[in-house]
XYZ file of C-alpha atoms in Angstrom:
313
model
C 40.295 -63.439 154.325
C 43.899 -62.384 154.574
C 45.331 -58.873 153.844
C 48.755 -59.162 151.903
C 50.986 -55.828 152.044
C 54.040 -56.538 149.472
C 56.966 -54.187 148.780
C 58.504 -55.152 145.457
C 61.209 -54.020 143.366
C 59.928 -52.019 140.148
C 61.159 -54.533 137.802
C 58.982 -57.451 139.528
C 55.780 -55.775 140.249
C 54.459 -56.679 136.807
C 55.245 -60.332 137.821
C 53.748 -60.030 141.203
C 50.665 -58.263 139.774
C 50.111 -61.117 137.244
C 50.477 -63.650 140.070
C 47.932 -62.115 142.105
C 45.442 -61.630 139.290
C 45.876 -65.399 138.352
C 45.344 -66.760 141.809
C 41.693 -67.800 142.173
C 40.369 -66.073 145.552
C 42.094 -62.917 145.736
C 40.624 -59.156 145.287
C 40.995 -55.623 146.334
C 44.133 -55.285 144.478
C 45.987 -51.838 144.763
C 49.277 -51.052 143.174
C 51.050 -47.850 144.566
C 54.403 -47.214 142.291
C 57.197 -45.918 144.147
C 55.468 -45.534 147.623
C 58.027 -47.790 149.502
C 61.238 -46.162 150.416
C 62.742 -49.041 152.652
C 63.525 -50.890 150.836
C 62.660 -48.735 147.753
C 60.126 -49.943 145.270
C 56.267 -50.266 144.911
C 53.622 -51.164 147.307
C 51.345 -53.664 146.436
C 48.017 -54.411 148.390
C 45.677 -57.308 148.099
C 43.051 -59.424 149.953
C 43.127 -63.350 149.402
C 40.661 -65.822 150.636
C 42.694 -68.067 153.211
C 42.307 -71.116 151.531
C 44.195 -69.477 148.724
C 46.749 -67.934 150.835
C 49.527 -70.833 150.981
C 49.557 -70.738 146.959
C 49.814 -67.305 146.795
C 52.887 -66.986 149.291
C 54.455 -69.815 147.989
C 54.496 -68.069 144.157
C 55.739 -64.748 145.834
C 58.426 -66.599 147.446
C 59.348 -68.342 144.199
C 59.531 -64.914 142.643
C 61.896 -63.992 145.462
C 59.918 -61.084 147.094
C 61.030 -62.127 150.448
C 64.621 -61.609 149.491
C 64.471 -58.366 147.337
C 61.373 -56.734 148.989
C 58.673 -57.732 151.834
C 55.735 -59.987 152.455
C 53.455 -59.020 155.521
C 50.066 -61.004 156.030
C 47.368 -59.998 158.412
C 44.006 -61.740 159.217
C 40.953 -59.669 158.384
C 38.473 -60.092 161.278
C 35.770 -58.196 159.156
C 35.485 -57.464 155.525
C 32.089 -56.112 154.289
C 32.615 -56.407 150.462
C 30.683 -58.465 147.915
C 34.024 -58.785 145.977
C 35.199 -60.530 149.021
C 32.400 -62.784 149.479
C 32.825 -63.940 145.905
C 36.551 -64.132 146.133
C 35.970 -66.521 149.076
C 33.501 -68.833 147.165
C 35.539 -69.133 144.190
C 38.784 -70.159 146.278
C 38.992 -73.970 146.424
C 38.470 -75.848 149.809
C 37.245 -74.426 152.856
C 38.861 -71.725 154.870
C 38.889 -73.743 158.297
C 40.835 -76.504 156.359
C 43.364 -74.557 154.946
C 46.835 -74.392 156.297
C 49.272 -71.586 156.088
C 52.456 -73.288 156.110
C 54.561 -70.137 156.074
C 52.565 -68.582 159.026
C 52.837 -71.987 161.009
C 56.536 -72.130 160.304
C 56.971 -68.585 161.551
C 54.754 -68.985 164.711
C 56.290 -71.899 165.891
C 59.547 -70.617 165.294
C 58.753 -67.711 167.874
C 57.114 -69.757 170.066
C 60.003 -72.357 170.239
C 62.841 -70.030 171.000
C 64.583 -70.425 174.327
C 64.050 -67.032 175.982
C 63.901 -65.594 179.628
C 60.238 -65.251 179.235
C 59.913 -69.008 178.151
C 61.936 -70.330 181.024
C 60.302 -67.983 183.687
C 56.964 -69.370 182.523
C 57.891 -73.030 182.526
C 59.532 -72.824 185.778
C 56.762 -70.925 187.459
C 54.404 -73.834 186.309
C 56.539 -76.183 187.377
C 56.835 -74.628 190.958
C 52.892 -74.564 190.941
C 52.588 -78.061 190.061
C 55.001 -79.106 193.010
C 52.673 -77.358 195.553
C 49.706 -79.215 193.536
C 51.218 -82.854 194.114
C 52.555 -82.389 197.627
C 48.962 -80.695 198.616
C 47.205 -83.216 196.365
C 45.519 -80.178 194.959
C 44.014 -80.931 191.407
C 43.070 -76.955 190.998
C 46.904 -76.200 191.304
C 47.535 -78.789 188.772
C 45.235 -77.566 186.129
C 46.538 -74.099 186.761
C 50.121 -75.433 186.128
C 49.072 -77.005 182.881
C 47.430 -73.973 181.706
C 50.536 -71.769 182.445
C 53.279 -74.205 180.943
C 54.321 -72.806 177.592
C 55.801 -76.285 176.420
C 53.311 -76.951 173.673
C 55.238 -74.161 171.570
C 58.502 -76.235 171.133
C 56.612 -79.299 170.816
C 54.433 -77.738 167.924
C 57.801 -76.380 166.599
C 59.266 -80.115 166.497
C 56.138 -81.366 164.851
C 56.263 -78.633 162.147
C 60.152 -79.042 161.433
C 59.553 -82.573 160.957
C 56.865 -82.312 158.557
C 58.429 -79.309 156.719
C 61.908 -80.857 157.083
C 63.627 -77.711 158.629
C 66.640 -78.925 160.767
C 67.234 -75.532 162.231
C 63.667 -75.122 163.695
C 63.783 -78.755 165.035
C 66.995 -77.930 166.578
C 65.803 -74.830 168.140
C 62.685 -76.470 169.605
C 64.475 -79.461 171.066
C 66.996 -77.112 172.687
C 63.810 -75.060 174.240
C 61.947 -78.059 175.312
C 64.939 -80.149 176.814
C 66.843 -76.940 178.318
C 63.458 -75.366 179.484
C 62.468 -78.672 181.447
C 65.940 -79.197 183.041
C 66.061 -75.436 184.262
C 62.621 -75.775 185.658
C 63.014 -79.191 187.288
C 66.471 -77.909 188.845
C 64.792 -74.848 190.234
C 61.787 -76.712 191.485
C 64.452 -79.048 193.602
C 66.067 -76.010 195.328
C 62.496 -74.835 196.002
C 61.443 -78.080 197.502
C 64.370 -77.898 199.859
C 63.609 -74.363 200.679
C 59.686 -75.300 201.233
C 60.902 -78.452 203.377
C 63.166 -76.003 205.631
C 59.979 -73.857 206.125
C 58.041 -76.849 207.084
C 55.461 -76.531 204.309
C 56.694 -79.501 202.273
C 57.155 -82.883 203.998
C 58.086 -86.419 202.595
C 54.976 -87.910 204.253
C 52.728 -85.430 202.153
C 54.393 -86.866 199.205
C 54.226 -90.448 200.129
C 50.429 -90.111 200.858
C 48.023 -91.798 198.722
C 47.168 -88.482 197.260
C 44.051 -89.722 195.131
C 43.489 -86.468 192.947
C 47.225 -86.526 191.767
C 48.802 -90.033 191.847
C 47.984 -90.579 188.228
C 50.891 -88.152 187.685
C 53.581 -90.927 188.777
C 51.391 -93.749 187.335
C 51.596 -93.931 183.696
C 49.259 -96.416 181.517
C 47.923 -96.586 178.124
C 45.735 -93.591 178.745
C 48.770 -91.344 179.308
C 49.778 -92.060 175.817
C 46.169 -92.014 174.043
C 45.181 -88.805 175.722
C 48.668 -87.101 174.871
C 47.879 -88.310 171.290
C 44.472 -86.734 171.185
C 45.973 -83.605 172.837
C 48.354 -83.318 170.310
C 46.187 -83.753 167.276
C 43.866 -81.039 168.947
C 46.727 -78.556 169.438
C 47.936 -78.787 165.757
C 44.501 -78.539 164.362
C 44.144 -75.283 166.672
C 47.197 -73.672 165.347
C 46.675 -74.439 161.826
C 43.301 -73.491 161.885
C 43.737 -70.201 163.679
C 41.708 -71.366 166.580
C 44.200 -70.584 169.195
C 41.487 -70.850 171.989
C 41.389 -74.438 171.803
C 44.899 -74.509 172.987
C 43.782 -73.810 176.646
C 42.015 -77.194 176.589
C 45.019 -78.964 174.984
C 47.099 -77.324 178.024
C 44.931 -78.601 180.575
C 44.681 -82.241 179.150
C 48.198 -83.349 179.248
C 50.695 -83.739 182.421
C 53.918 -82.620 181.261
C 54.584 -79.982 183.573
C 53.037 -81.776 186.594
C 55.116 -84.721 185.694
C 58.344 -82.851 185.591
C 57.438 -81.067 189.046
C 56.476 -84.580 190.284
C 59.925 -85.958 189.277
C 61.634 -83.004 190.600
C 60.109 -83.086 194.166
C 60.326 -86.951 194.453
C 63.924 -86.570 193.686
C 64.120 -84.223 196.572
C 62.920 -86.553 198.900
C 64.869 -89.536 197.876
C 61.668 -90.919 196.478
C 63.051 -92.400 193.553
C 59.890 -94.895 192.730
C 57.867 -91.673 192.115
C 60.676 -89.907 190.305
C 60.964 -92.646 187.756
C 57.159 -92.836 187.409
C 56.635 -89.398 186.779
C 59.747 -89.220 184.153
C 58.063 -92.216 182.424
C 54.513 -90.217 182.489
C 56.539 -87.034 180.946
C 58.230 -89.062 178.096
C 55.072 -90.648 177.329
C 53.285 -87.389 176.924
C 55.993 -85.837 174.959
C 56.125 -88.855 172.578
C 52.265 -88.913 172.228
C 51.889 -85.282 171.432
C 54.801 -85.298 169.050
C 53.740 -88.313 166.952
C 50.001 -87.135 166.849
C 51.041 -83.762 165.826
C 53.294 -85.012 163.023
C 50.301 -87.390 161.663
C 47.888 -84.357 161.954
C 49.888 -82.105 159.636
C 51.018 -84.910 157.272
C 47.095 -85.724 157.245
C 46.259 -82.204 156.285
C 49.017 -81.665 153.966
C 47.794 -84.766 151.961
C 44.044 -83.670 152.111
C 44.713 -79.915 150.694
C 47.030 -81.314 147.994
C 44.522 -83.668 147.075
C 41.916 -80.912 147.239
C 44.196 -78.689 145.066
C 44.623 -81.521 142.408
C 40.948 -82.065 142.165
C 40.101 -78.604 141.453
C 43.046 -78.098 139.018
C 41.710 -81.221 136.963
C 38.161 -79.270 136.917
C 36.252 -81.912 139.416
């Protein structure tokens, strides 16, 4: 269930209440006239089944409540109410399959913004991966994958393409490209410093490295795994099962590929640098394509579900 807190202008409250009452899957409606001060208006509270949430939010936006008042949405972790149970049963579809497009757009907007924290995380992840590729240490590679925040901008690109939000697409691409560029440049400097300290050597990089040589040897499986991870990642975001993102993070080699490219470039090992760059490109392409296809499929399935329910089947 979702909890909605709305601030509505007094003249729009009746329309908002009517919309809530007509939306299947809503309950616990509360109206507090004149309770809001900034902005001034009425306070309207209600609970809605997740599978009916997107329809209700779209209706509220059509009424302009996001411009003239406020719309706040919270997840309800526990609701002990027979009315809530009945509302969830009446709502069409399954809660796990429902996509809150407004929430997805807002979440990816936040995760795809180029910030100091984002740059710090992706840079640290790339330097950790640099240690992993030189030492041929798979544990460090997995750790770097888990630390890397690059799935946020990738999800932003997928969402922007499906929802046709050019500004979100631009912001996400800037975060993705600039983040990797800064991380790789810093890692080049890090490599020179580690070489001067005698901790990194070209001999280590050129060794067989059985645990990490896949990073600069892209193949068909690179694209397949990235595509599967992209689909899983988008499902984890749309179904609010964020724990699955950890599995996605450690299944693709974007950050390790960027790290290997930076280290190889530092040592003049251009064959590895190019192979790592190919690996990075394949992974990014696979994630985006699969993410877009996943969102389009969910959008089609949900619209079909709505059409079936509206026709009475």
